[in-house]
Amino acid sequence: MEALNSFPFLVLATGKGSRFYPSEDIKPAKAVHRVKQNPPRIRASITPGTVLILLAGRFRGKRVVCLKPLESGLLLVSGPYKINGVPLRRVNQAYVIATSTKVDVSSVDVKKFDDAYFSREKDADTQGEEEFFMGDAPKPAVVSDERKKDQQTVDAALLKAVAAVDMLEGYLAARFTLTANDKPHEMVF
């Protein structure tokens, strides 16, 4: 047996550990602990059909109707567009005041609207050198025909629901404003 181990090319298993050590320490892959995101909570005062006052953005001060909460925690709202010019939009609930006014929106079909509906298409940014240096002329926002058609179908059902409530159309058309003597913390919306 001794003679076999002394032969330079033949090695028998002797139970010893490897003499090879890597030049750099290779760290073992850590187990990744992913935190499961719970769906965002919507305020109890915000339900489908609640009239909301927008506090920020392009349409601040406008009154809109909440249609449904979306998966991302944003709210799907509409003016209706014909009454106050607010289209179908996603709004963060932090930037709205819920009022006590309700509209029956059970007849409005909003199944097709989700966060993917509102995502923007990726533009091909493979512009040449000349286009790059010509200046950044803002591209006009183009509303697709599909969006216009969807707005009209939602508005048609929503306008019927608004017409059923007395003086609601004028209430939605009026802007919300505060004067110097108004105390918003004492107001009931």
Tab-separated table of C-alpha atoms in Angstrom:
chain	number	residue	atom	x	y	z
A	1	MET	CA	0.000	0.000	0.000
A	2	GLU	CA	2.857	2.347	0.824
A	3	ALA	CA	4.298	1.823	-2.619
A	4	LEU	CA	1.097	2.831	-4.337
A	5	ASN	CA	0.868	6.167	-2.509
A	6	SER	CA	4.433	7.069	-3.361
A	7	PHE	CA	3.739	6.824	-7.086
A	8	PRO	CA	3.469	10.464	-8.264
A	9	PHE	CA	0.352	10.156	-10.455
A	10	LEU	CA	-1.835	7.907	-8.389
A	11	VAL	CA	-3.559	9.293	-5.326
A	12	LEU	CA	-5.758	7.250	-3.064
A	13	ALA	CA	-8.471	8.718	-0.888
A	14	THR	CA	-7.001	9.105	2.568
A	15	GLY	CA	-9.793	11.168	4.159
A	16	LYS	CA	-7.790	14.395	4.278
A	17	GLY	CA	-9.375	17.704	3.266
A	18	SER	CA	-8.517	19.660	0.150
A	19	ARG	CA	-5.332	21.692	0.190
A	20	PHE	CA	-6.729	24.131	-2.369
A	21	TYR	CA	-7.804	27.498	-0.962
A	22	PRO	CA	-9.251	30.187	-3.229
A	23	SER	CA	-7.218	33.375	-3.568
A	24	GLU	CA	-10.255	35.490	-2.664
A	25	ASP	CA	-12.975	34.588	-0.252
A	26	ILE	CA	-16.142	33.592	-2.075
A	27	LYS	CA	-19.107	34.525	0.038
A	28	PRO	CA	-22.057	32.181	-0.085
A	29	ALA	CA	-25.223	33.613	-1.553
A	30	LYS	CA	-27.478	34.979	1.175
A	31	ALA	CA	-31.080	33.950	1.333
A	32	VAL	CA	-33.081	36.941	0.158
A	33	HIS	CA	-35.897	37.898	2.485
A	34	ARG	CA	-38.534	39.646	0.432
A	35	VAL	CA	-41.164	41.653	2.217
A	36	LYS	CA	-44.626	41.023	0.851
A	37	GLN	CA	-46.335	44.302	0.114
A	38	ASN	CA	-49.857	44.476	1.432
A	39	PRO	CA	-52.422	46.209	-0.764
A	40	PRO	CA	-52.724	49.896	0.169
A	41	ARG	CA	-55.568	50.862	2.452
A	42	ILE	CA	-58.121	53.312	1.174
A	43	ARG	CA	-59.651	55.750	3.655
A	44	ALA	CA	-63.035	54.655	4.954
A	45	SER	CA	-64.601	57.943	3.806
A	46	ILE	CA	-63.599	57.244	0.182
A	47	THR	CA	-65.921	54.784	-1.539
A	48	PRO	CA	-67.029	54.434	-5.165
A	49	GLY	CA	-69.492	57.240	-5.809
A	50	THR	CA	-68.065	59.686	-3.265
A	51	VAL	CA	-67.595	63.243	-4.499
A	52	LEU	CA	-63.971	64.287	-3.875
A	53	ILE	CA	-62.249	67.676	-3.924
A	54	LEU	CA	-58.845	67.612	-5.641
A	55	LEU	CA	-56.187	69.509	-3.677
A	56	ALA	CA	-53.169	69.388	-5.979
A	57	GLY	CA	-52.210	69.112	-9.617
A	58	ARG	CA	-53.655	70.601	-12.744
A	59	PHE	CA	-57.255	70.188	-11.610
A	60	ARG	CA	-56.900	71.441	-8.020
A	61	GLY	CA	-60.101	72.831	-6.598
A	62	LYS	CA	-62.271	70.706	-8.882
A	63	ARG	CA	-64.896	68.343	-7.566
A	64	VAL	CA	-64.786	64.848	-9.051
A	65	VAL	CA	-66.550	61.514	-8.583
A	66	CYS	CA	-64.540	58.545	-7.296
A	67	LEU	CA	-65.179	55.527	-9.508
A	68	LYS	CA	-63.026	52.850	-7.853
A	69	PRO	CA	-59.731	52.264	-6.025
A	70	LEU	CA	-56.973	50.778	-8.185
A	71	GLU	CA	-54.441	48.050	-7.308
A	72	SER	CA	-51.665	50.594	-6.728
A	73	GLY	CA	-53.678	52.457	-4.079
A	74	LEU	CA	-54.550	55.320	-6.395
A	75	LEU	CA	-58.147	56.333	-7.019
A	76	LEU	CA	-59.870	56.311	-10.403
A	77	VAL	CA	-61.833	59.561	-10.707
A	78	SER	CA	-63.744	61.408	-13.394
A	79	GLY	CA	-65.239	64.910	-13.541
A	80	PRO	CA	-67.399	64.026	-15.537
A	81	TYR	CA	-65.477	65.653	-18.372
A	82	LYS	CA	-68.555	67.317	-19.826
A	83	ILE	CA	-69.348	69.105	-16.539
A	84	ASN	CA	-65.982	70.330	-15.268
A	85	GLY	CA	-63.322	69.180	-17.737
A	86	VAL	CA	-61.670	66.537	-15.537
A	87	PRO	CA	-61.003	63.375	-17.577
A	88	LEU	CA	-60.573	59.845	-16.285
A	89	ARG	CA	-57.535	60.090	-14.034
A	90	ARG	CA	-55.631	58.333	-11.288
A	91	VAL	CA	-55.335	60.404	-8.108
A	92	ASN	CA	-53.440	59.788	-4.879
A	93	GLN	CA	-55.832	59.722	-1.925
A	94	ALA	CA	-53.495	61.989	0.053
A	95	TYR	CA	-54.420	64.843	-2.285
A	96	VAL	CA	-58.200	64.670	-1.997
A	97	ILE	CA	-60.871	65.670	0.507
A	98	ALA	CA	-63.811	63.287	0.675
A	99	THR	CA	-67.201	64.977	0.916
A	100	SER	CA	-70.404	63.536	2.300
A	101	THR	CA	-72.048	63.760	-1.142
A	102	LYS	CA	-72.574	60.397	-2.851
A	103	VAL	CA	-73.528	59.390	-6.383
A	104	ASP	CA	-74.798	55.957	-7.413
A	105	VAL	CA	-72.085	54.687	-9.784
A	106	SER	CA	-73.229	51.064	-9.938
A	107	SER	CA	-74.300	51.575	-13.565
A	108	VAL	CA	-70.832	52.824	-14.613
A	109	ASP	CA	-68.681	50.013	-16.056
A	110	VAL	CA	-65.081	50.531	-14.910
A	111	LYS	CA	-63.777	46.944	-15.141
A	112	LYS	CA	-61.352	47.698	-17.968
A	113	PHE	CA	-59.559	50.496	-16.121
A	114	ASP	CA	-56.442	49.499	-14.206
A	115	ASP	CA	-52.959	50.888	-13.707
A	116	ALA	CA	-51.746	49.393	-17.006
A	117	TYR	CA	-54.425	51.375	-18.869
A	118	PHE	CA	-52.858	54.632	-17.690
A	119	SER	CA	-49.199	53.672	-18.210
A	120	ARG	CA	-47.384	55.515	-20.956
A	121	GLU	CA	-45.999	53.823	-24.018
A	122	LYS	CA	-42.230	53.749	-24.290
A	123	ASP	CA	-41.023	56.104	-27.005
A	124	ALA	CA	-38.138	55.085	-29.180
A	125	ASP	CA	-35.432	57.478	-28.029
A	126	THR	CA	-33.112	56.636	-30.888
A	127	GLN	CA	-32.865	60.150	-32.231
A	128	GLY	CA	-29.944	61.306	-34.313
A	129	GLU	CA	-27.371	63.934	-33.461
A	130	GLU	CA	-29.184	66.727	-35.302
A	131	GLU	CA	-32.494	66.068	-33.555
A	132	PHE	CA	-30.701	66.076	-30.216
A	133	PHE	CA	-29.163	69.514	-30.745
A	134	MET	CA	-32.207	71.088	-32.399
A	135	GLY	CA	-33.676	71.654	-28.979
A	136	ASP	CA	-36.176	69.969	-26.767
A	137	ALA	CA	-39.411	71.129	-28.282
A	138	PRO	CA	-42.118	69.631	-26.093
A	139	LYS	CA	-44.203	67.051	-27.853
A	140	PRO	CA	-47.916	67.801	-27.661
A	141	ALA	CA	-49.914	65.310	-25.657
A	142	VAL	CA	-52.084	63.339	-28.015
A	143	VAL	CA	-55.157	61.664	-26.574
A	144	SER	CA	-55.893	58.426	-28.393
A	145	ASP	CA	-59.278	57.709	-29.925
A	146	GLU	CA	-59.658	54.763	-27.550
A	147	ARG	CA	-59.298	57.066	-24.532
A	148	LYS	CA	-61.843	59.523	-25.972
A	149	LYS	CA	-64.324	56.710	-26.585
A	150	ASP	CA	-63.808	55.333	-23.056
A	151	GLN	CA	-64.331	58.808	-21.601
A	152	GLN	CA	-67.592	59.194	-23.500
A	153	THR	CA	-68.956	55.830	-22.353
A	154	VAL	CA	-68.102	56.507	-18.711
A	155	ASP	CA	-69.483	60.059	-18.920
A	156	ALA	CA	-72.750	58.862	-20.451
A	157	ALA	CA	-73.466	56.555	-17.514
A	158	LEU	CA	-72.112	59.032	-14.948
A	159	LEU	CA	-74.174	61.953	-16.268
A	160	LYS	CA	-77.355	59.912	-15.825
A	161	ALA	CA	-76.403	59.232	-12.203
A	162	VAL	CA	-75.560	62.929	-11.630
A	163	ALA	CA	-78.831	64.065	-13.173
A	164	ALA	CA	-80.724	61.877	-10.706
A	165	VAL	CA	-79.449	63.969	-7.755
A	166	ASP	CA	-80.896	67.459	-7.415
A	167	MET	CA	-78.419	70.354	-8.068
A	168	LEU	CA	-75.421	67.987	-8.215
A	169	GLU	CA	-74.366	69.121	-11.673
A	170	GLY	CA	-73.896	72.709	-10.470
A	171	TYR	CA	-72.068	71.464	-7.377
A	172	LEU	CA	-69.587	69.475	-9.483
A	173	ALA	CA	-69.091	72.393	-11.874
A	174	ALA	CA	-68.243	74.851	-9.052
A	175	ARG	CA	-64.648	75.175	-7.882
A	176	PHE	CA	-63.734	74.726	-4.251
A	177	THR	CA	-62.097	77.850	-2.817
A	178	LEU	CA	-61.212	79.220	0.588
A	179	THR	CA	-61.279	82.859	1.618
A	180	ALA	CA	-59.367	84.605	4.387
A	181	ASN	CA	-62.087	83.997	6.983
A	182	ASP	CA	-62.690	80.312	6.188
A	183	LYS	CA	-61.484	77.781	8.757
A	184	PRO	CA	-61.057	74.432	6.976
A	185	HIS	CA	-60.498	72.506	10.216
A	186	GLU	CA	-63.986	73.500	11.340
A	187	MET	CA	-65.696	72.741	8.038
A	188	VAL	CA	-67.827	69.694	7.381
A	189	PHE	CA	-67.494	68.545	3.789
